[in-house]
Amino acid sequence: MSLQARLYIDGQWLDDAGDGQRPLIDPATEQVVGSVPLADAAHVDAAAASAARGFGVWRRTSALERSRVLARAAALMRERAPRMAADLCTEQGKPLAEALREVTLSADIVEFQAEEARRLYGRTVPPRVDGVLSHAVLREPVGPVAAFTAWNFPVNLPSRKLGAALAAGCSVVLKPAEETPTSAMHLVQCLLDAGLPPQAVQLVCGDPARVSSRLIAHRDIAKVSLTGSVAVGRLLAEQCARHDKRFAGELGGHAPVIVCGDADVDAVLKLAVPAKFRNAGQVCASPIRFIVARPLYARFVEGLAHAARALRLGAGHDPATQMGPLAHERRLQDMQQCADDARDQGATIVCGGRRAPRAGWFFEPTVITDAPDTSRVMREEPFGPIALVQPFDTLDDAIALANRRGQVTRYALAAYAFTRDLITAHRLGAELDAGMVGLNHFGVSQPELPFGGRGASGDGVEMGAEGLLAYTEMKTITVGAL
Ligand code: NAD
């Protein structure tokens, strides 16, 4: 299947944007399947200036009309889901069924924000003295947004940003990851076909560092939202501070999973295996550190390794595939370094730990025990199909092992726990240090719920009513009687 990505700048689809082409590679075969044009500085500037004009139009469009446009876009995404999912699968590698779920869930996200668009309420505050008529606190769209997204959810991540920003009345310059631009292109086309004013959205790709620094410095950009790594988050946050731009980072995670002694191991594994190896583990809220009550530990390790070994690896387009390749070659090298470093530091590789012996960027589903705190995989987000397992003796120990921000890891995005005891569940909900806590399931990412982290995981919030507010700023208007 061949892909031809295009950029969308100032109301035009472009096959050439001044900085050459970058090949698109199918991660399951390592074959070139298409290309994406790259934008030079002039095209990036044109996108920002056009977004400023688009903001002028879109912010004056009624909330009801904005809502209708987004609802129509969500309907078009569902209608076009098979085609969108097929291209997503080709450029990113995840199994087709996962890609299809991603597209339909993305439509739900856009639709939820379409509904929220009509509820951008402010409030009134009673004046404290006679002669003052009113105080009103309003929410206004923050302005043109520069949105940068990673390649692991090529439709979902742009949908989170575009859905909420457009619902609030902002315009957006979207820069998806250069590995997966076709998915973003389909999304933009759905919005345009739904009636979005052409300049309210722009789609650019290019050299990431050059494009982002140019956009952040551009006078027309008001806010920057990034979904990506902690390292790039820091870089962009510093640039934003220098240029007085608002910044929101949706960054990495290192999710712990506490499995208490009263949990049903088989039931936990039934949920944990697909959650861990979904999208080949390239999920920010993926379960990473399984912290298991000692009496269940051996059974848990054995069950997880058995299920990991049994997973069918293959191209996303093959309906038999349960886990696809990693999305690009850098991830493969990273996984190998993580596994080798853990082994060198005394950890046990129970299964996997190496590249799968076949074409494509496949890494074997991996289970590691006894990884020391000094190992890279304990300190940094592995972002791939690697699960770590360690035992615990008391609930206090388990919570201490889970909450290691500032000691071993820097992250606090998602945390999970399994128990049948109500009191323990409440304690875990209260004491786990994370932006999102899933008790007895892994479903923390829902269109209706705010999704975000703490610490190095970033301060951004997406989805839910809070996701919309992130693209607004407050204005207080107070009226005297004269
Ligand atoms: P990355 O930070 O390298 O890339 C993300 C985006 O930033 C891409 O658009 C990329 O082109 C751009 N970028 C890359 N280098 C840049 C630079 N020097 N200057 C400016 N922009 C640059 O991230 P990645 O490794 O491709 O993506 C994986 C990361 O994203 C993981 O850490 C993962 O946890 C995180 N993530 C977080 C969430 C969330 O909601 N919290 C969701 C998905 C992924």
PDB file of C-alpha atoms in Angstrom, residues 42-201:
ATOM      1  CA  ALA A  42       8.705  30.392   4.917  1.00  0.00           C
ATOM      2  CA  HIS A  43       5.986  27.715   4.900  1.00  0.00           C
ATOM      3  CA  VAL A  44       6.044  27.459   8.706  1.00  0.00           C
ATOM      4  CA  ASP A  45       5.645  31.235   8.948  1.00  0.00           C
ATOM      5  CA  ALA A  46       2.818  31.116   6.411  1.00  0.00           C
ATOM      6  CA  ALA A  47       1.037  28.449   8.493  1.00  0.00           C
ATOM      7  CA  ALA A  48       1.273  30.542  11.671  1.00  0.00           C
ATOM      8  CA  ALA A  49       0.082  33.728   9.939  1.00  0.00           C
ATOM      9  CA  SER A  50      -2.790  31.859   8.311  1.00  0.00           C
ATOM     10  CA  ALA A  51      -3.769  30.355  11.679  1.00  0.00           C
ATOM     11  CA  ALA A  52      -3.953  33.887  13.078  1.00  0.00           C
ATOM     12  CA  ARG A  53      -6.410  34.841  10.312  1.00  0.00           C
ATOM     13  CA  GLY A  54      -8.300  31.588  10.938  1.00  0.00           C
ATOM     14  CA  PHE A  55      -8.540  32.437  14.618  1.00  0.00           C
ATOM     15  CA  GLY A  56     -10.166  35.760  13.705  1.00  0.00           C
ATOM     16  CA  VAL A  57     -12.929  33.877  11.887  1.00  0.00           C
ATOM     17  CA  TRP A  58     -13.334  30.847  14.138  1.00  0.00           C
ATOM     18  CA  ARG A  59     -13.405  32.679  17.473  1.00  0.00           C
ATOM     19  CA  ARG A  60     -16.373  34.703  16.185  1.00  0.00           C
ATOM     20  CA  THR A  61     -18.202  31.559  15.044  1.00  0.00           C
ATOM     21  CA  SER A  62     -20.942  30.742  17.566  1.00  0.00           C
ATOM     22  CA  ALA A  63     -20.316  27.948  20.039  1.00  0.00           C
ATOM     23  CA  LEU A  64     -23.338  26.145  18.593  1.00  0.00           C
ATOM     24  CA  GLU A  65     -21.886  26.229  15.075  1.00  0.00           C
ATOM     25  CA  ARG A  66     -18.447  25.148  16.319  1.00  0.00           C
ATOM     26  CA  SER A  67     -20.142  22.270  18.049  1.00  0.00           C
ATOM     27  CA  ARG A  68     -21.987  21.254  14.883  1.00  0.00           C
ATOM     28  CA  VAL A  69     -18.814  21.318  12.755  1.00  0.00           C
ATOM     29  CA  LEU A  70     -16.969  19.108  15.236  1.00  0.00           C
ATOM     30  CA  ALA A  71     -19.904  16.695  15.519  1.00  0.00           C
ATOM     31  CA  ARG A  72     -19.987  16.368  11.703  1.00  0.00           C
ATOM     32  CA  ALA A  73     -16.224  15.767  11.690  1.00  0.00           C
ATOM     33  CA  ALA A  74     -16.659  12.970  14.244  1.00  0.00           C
ATOM     34  CA  ALA A  75     -19.335  11.386  12.015  1.00  0.00           C
ATOM     35  CA  LEU A  76     -16.986  11.584   9.002  1.00  0.00           C
ATOM     36  CA  MET A  77     -14.184   9.970  11.011  1.00  0.00           C
ATOM     37  CA  ARG A  78     -16.461   7.019  11.786  1.00  0.00           C
ATOM     38  CA  GLU A  79     -17.525   6.779   8.127  1.00  0.00           C
ATOM     39  CA  ARG A  80     -13.900   6.868   6.932  1.00  0.00           C
ATOM     40  CA  ALA A  81     -12.520   4.741   9.765  1.00  0.00           C
ATOM     41  CA  PRO A  82     -11.623   1.699   7.609  1.00  0.00           C
ATOM     42  CA  ARG A  83      -9.446   3.771   5.244  1.00  0.00           C
ATOM     43  CA  MET A  84      -7.949   5.844   8.062  1.00  0.00           C
ATOM     44  CA  ALA A  85      -7.158   2.723  10.077  1.00  0.00           C
ATOM     45  CA  ALA A  86      -5.558   0.991   7.072  1.00  0.00           C
ATOM     46  CA  ASP A  87      -3.155   3.910   6.479  1.00  0.00           C
ATOM     47  CA  LEU A  88      -2.452   4.229  10.207  1.00  0.00           C
ATOM     48  CA  CYS A  89      -1.585   0.542  10.319  1.00  0.00           C
ATOM     49  CA  THR A  90       0.773   0.884   7.335  1.00  0.00           C
ATOM     50  CA  GLU A  91       2.696   3.893   8.658  1.00  0.00           C
ATOM     51  CA  GLN A  92       2.739   2.997  12.357  1.00  0.00           C
ATOM     52  CA  GLY A  93       2.537  -0.789  12.504  1.00  0.00           C
ATOM     53  CA  LYS A  94      -0.155  -1.513  15.112  1.00  0.00           C
ATOM     54  CA  PRO A  95      -2.666  -4.312  14.387  1.00  0.00           C
ATOM     55  CA  LEU A  96      -5.546  -3.210  12.169  1.00  0.00           C
ATOM     56  CA  ALA A  97      -8.168  -3.905  14.858  1.00  0.00           C
ATOM     57  CA  GLU A  98      -6.263  -1.605  17.270  1.00  0.00           C
ATOM     58  CA  ALA A  99      -6.002   1.055  14.559  1.00  0.00           C
ATOM     59  CA  LEU A 100      -9.742   0.846  13.932  1.00  0.00           C
ATOM     60  CA  ARG A 101     -10.454   1.198  17.651  1.00  0.00           C
ATOM     61  CA  GLU A 102      -8.120   4.186  17.777  1.00  0.00           C
ATOM     62  CA  VAL A 103     -10.007   5.961  14.990  1.00  0.00           C
ATOM     63  CA  THR A 104     -13.465   5.335  16.441  1.00  0.00           C
ATOM     64  CA  LEU A 105     -12.329   6.348  19.940  1.00  0.00           C
ATOM     65  CA  SER A 106     -10.818   9.502  18.422  1.00  0.00           C
ATOM     66  CA  ALA A 107     -14.222  10.261  16.870  1.00  0.00           C
ATOM     67  CA  ASP A 108     -15.717   9.893  20.364  1.00  0.00           C
ATOM     68  CA  ILE A 109     -13.146  12.374  21.710  1.00  0.00           C
ATOM     69  CA  VAL A 110     -13.950  14.951  19.019  1.00  0.00           C
ATOM     70  CA  GLU A 111     -17.675  14.389  19.587  1.00  0.00           C
ATOM     71  CA  PHE A 112     -17.341  14.832  23.366  1.00  0.00           C
ATOM     72  CA  GLN A 113     -15.522  18.149  22.853  1.00  0.00           C
ATOM     73  CA  ALA A 114     -18.221  19.156  20.328  1.00  0.00           C
ATOM     74  CA  GLU A 115     -20.752  18.734  23.138  1.00  0.00           C
ATOM     75  CA  GLU A 116     -18.569  20.569  25.664  1.00  0.00           C
ATOM     76  CA  ALA A 117     -18.159  23.493  23.234  1.00  0.00           C
ATOM     77  CA  ARG A 118     -21.706  24.575  24.139  1.00  0.00           C
ATOM     78  CA  ARG A 119     -20.944  24.556  27.851  1.00  0.00           C
ATOM     79  CA  LEU A 120     -18.029  26.918  28.122  1.00  0.00           C
ATOM     80  CA  TYR A 121     -19.604  28.592  31.113  1.00  0.00           C
ATOM     81  CA  GLY A 122     -18.244  31.510  33.096  1.00  0.00           C
ATOM     82  CA  ARG A 123     -19.679  32.827  36.368  1.00  0.00           C
ATOM     83  CA  THR A 124     -20.910  35.980  37.987  1.00  0.00           C
ATOM     84  CA  VAL A 125     -19.724  37.199  41.373  1.00  0.00           C
ATOM     85  CA  PRO A 126     -21.809  39.486  43.616  1.00  0.00           C
ATOM     86  CA  PRO A 127     -20.287  42.981  43.918  1.00  0.00           C
ATOM     87  CA  ARG A 128     -19.074  43.854  47.435  1.00  0.00           C
ATOM     88  CA  VAL A 129     -20.097  47.537  47.313  1.00  0.00           C
ATOM     89  CA  ASP A 130     -23.104  49.546  46.165  1.00  0.00           C
ATOM     90  CA  GLY A 131     -22.681  51.215  42.812  1.00  0.00           C
ATOM     91  CA  VAL A 132     -21.002  48.277  41.137  1.00  0.00           C
ATOM     92  CA  LEU A 133     -23.396  46.601  38.701  1.00  0.00           C
ATOM     93  CA  SER A 134     -21.701  43.254  37.981  1.00  0.00           C
ATOM     94  CA  HIS A 135     -18.610  41.119  38.046  1.00  0.00           C
ATOM     95  CA  ALA A 136     -18.325  38.448  35.349  1.00  0.00           C
ATOM     96  CA  VAL A 137     -15.597  35.832  34.897  1.00  0.00           C
ATOM     97  CA  LEU A 138     -15.463  34.666  31.285  1.00  0.00           C
ATOM     98  CA  ARG A 139     -13.475  32.044  29.390  1.00  0.00           C
ATOM     99  CA  GLU A 140     -11.996  33.113  26.056  1.00  0.00           C
ATOM    100  CA  PRO A 141     -10.088  31.000  23.512  1.00  0.00           C
ATOM    101  CA  VAL A 142      -6.381  31.370  24.138  1.00  0.00           C
ATOM    102  CA  GLY A 143      -5.498  32.017  20.462  1.00  0.00           C
ATOM    103  CA  PRO A 144      -3.673  30.127  17.696  1.00  0.00           C
ATOM    104  CA  VAL A 145      -2.148  26.929  19.088  1.00  0.00           C
ATOM    105  CA  ALA A 146       0.978  25.062  17.932  1.00  0.00           C
ATOM    106  CA  ALA A 147       0.297  21.355  18.570  1.00  0.00           C
ATOM    107  CA  PHE A 148       3.073  18.721  18.411  1.00  0.00           C
ATOM    108  CA  THR A 149       2.163  15.057  18.616  1.00  0.00           C
ATOM    109  CA  ALA A 150       4.040  11.759  18.883  1.00  0.00           C
ATOM    110  CA  TRP A 151       3.701   8.815  16.492  1.00  0.00           C
ATOM    111  CA  ASN A 152       2.283   6.191  18.881  1.00  0.00           C
ATOM    112  CA  PHE A 153      -1.369   7.276  18.459  1.00  0.00           C
ATOM    113  CA  PRO A 154      -1.296   9.138  15.137  1.00  0.00           C
ATOM    114  CA  VAL A 155      -5.061   9.865  15.062  1.00  0.00           C
ATOM    115  CA  ASN A 156      -5.897   9.917  18.780  1.00  0.00           C
ATOM    116  CA  LEU A 157      -3.242  12.434  19.909  1.00  0.00           C
ATOM    117  CA  PRO A 158      -4.062  15.034  17.215  1.00  0.00           C
ATOM    118  CA  SER A 159      -7.798  14.458  17.910  1.00  0.00           C
ATOM    119  CA  ARG A 160      -7.321  15.297  21.599  1.00  0.00           C
ATOM    120  CA  LYS A 161      -5.660  18.592  20.728  1.00  0.00           C
ATOM    121  CA  LEU A 162      -7.733  19.581  17.693  1.00  0.00           C
ATOM    122  CA  GLY A 163     -11.047  18.547  19.284  1.00  0.00           C
ATOM    123  CA  ALA A 164     -10.575  20.637  22.424  1.00  0.00           C
ATOM    124  CA  ALA A 165      -8.742  23.606  20.869  1.00  0.00           C
ATOM    125  CA  LEU A 166     -11.275  24.005  18.060  1.00  0.00           C
ATOM    126  CA  ALA A 167     -14.193  23.543  20.474  1.00  0.00           C
ATOM    127  CA  ALA A 168     -12.808  26.415  22.562  1.00  0.00           C
ATOM    128  CA  GLY A 169     -12.553  28.651  19.465  1.00  0.00           C
ATOM    129  CA  CYS A 170      -8.781  28.412  18.899  1.00  0.00           C
ATOM    130  CA  SER A 171      -7.124  27.767  15.562  1.00  0.00           C
ATOM    131  CA  VAL A 172      -4.354  25.138  15.355  1.00  0.00           C
ATOM    132  CA  VAL A 173      -1.080  24.544  13.545  1.00  0.00           C
ATOM    133  CA  LEU A 174      -0.632  20.786  13.936  1.00  0.00           C
ATOM    134  CA  LYS A 175       2.791  19.190  13.535  1.00  0.00           C
ATOM    135  CA  PRO A 176       2.345  15.437  13.799  1.00  0.00           C
ATOM    136  CA  ALA A 177       5.349  13.135  14.071  1.00  0.00           C
ATOM    137  CA  GLU A 178       7.068  12.893  10.693  1.00  0.00           C
ATOM    138  CA  GLU A 179       6.739   9.070  10.816  1.00  0.00           C
ATOM    139  CA  THR A 180       2.905   9.200  10.800  1.00  0.00           C
ATOM    140  CA  PRO A 181       1.616  12.230   8.885  1.00  0.00           C
ATOM    141  CA  THR A 182      -0.991  10.421   6.748  1.00  0.00           C
ATOM    142  CA  SER A 183      -3.236   9.694   9.731  1.00  0.00           C
ATOM    143  CA  ALA A 184      -3.224  13.384  10.693  1.00  0.00           C
ATOM    144  CA  MET A 185      -3.924  14.319   7.084  1.00  0.00           C
ATOM    145  CA  HIS A 186      -7.122  12.224   7.093  1.00  0.00           C
ATOM    146  CA  LEU A 187      -8.224  13.865  10.340  1.00  0.00           C
ATOM    147  CA  VAL A 188      -7.695  17.364   8.946  1.00  0.00           C
ATOM    148  CA  GLN A 189      -9.652  16.405   5.812  1.00  0.00           C
ATOM    149  CA  CYS A 190     -12.595  15.247   7.970  1.00  0.00           C
ATOM    150  CA  LEU A 191     -12.613  18.624   9.771  1.00  0.00           C
ATOM    151  CA  LEU A 192     -12.485  20.579   6.503  1.00  0.00           C
ATOM    152  CA  ASP A 193     -15.223  18.469   4.928  1.00  0.00           C
ATOM    153  CA  ALA A 194     -17.321  19.050   8.050  1.00  0.00           C
ATOM    154  CA  GLY A 195     -17.220  22.809   7.391  1.00  0.00           C
ATOM    155  CA  LEU A 196     -14.237  24.055   9.417  1.00  0.00           C
ATOM    156  CA  PRO A 197     -13.040  27.401   7.971  1.00  0.00           C
ATOM    157  CA  PRO A 198      -9.918  26.548   5.931  1.00  0.00           C
ATOM    158  CA  GLN A 199      -7.511  28.720   7.910  1.00  0.00           C
ATOM    159  CA  ALA A 200      -8.617  27.417  11.315  1.00  0.00           C
ATOM    160  CA  VAL A 201      -6.342  24.400  10.868  1.00  0.00           C
TER     161      VAL A 201
END
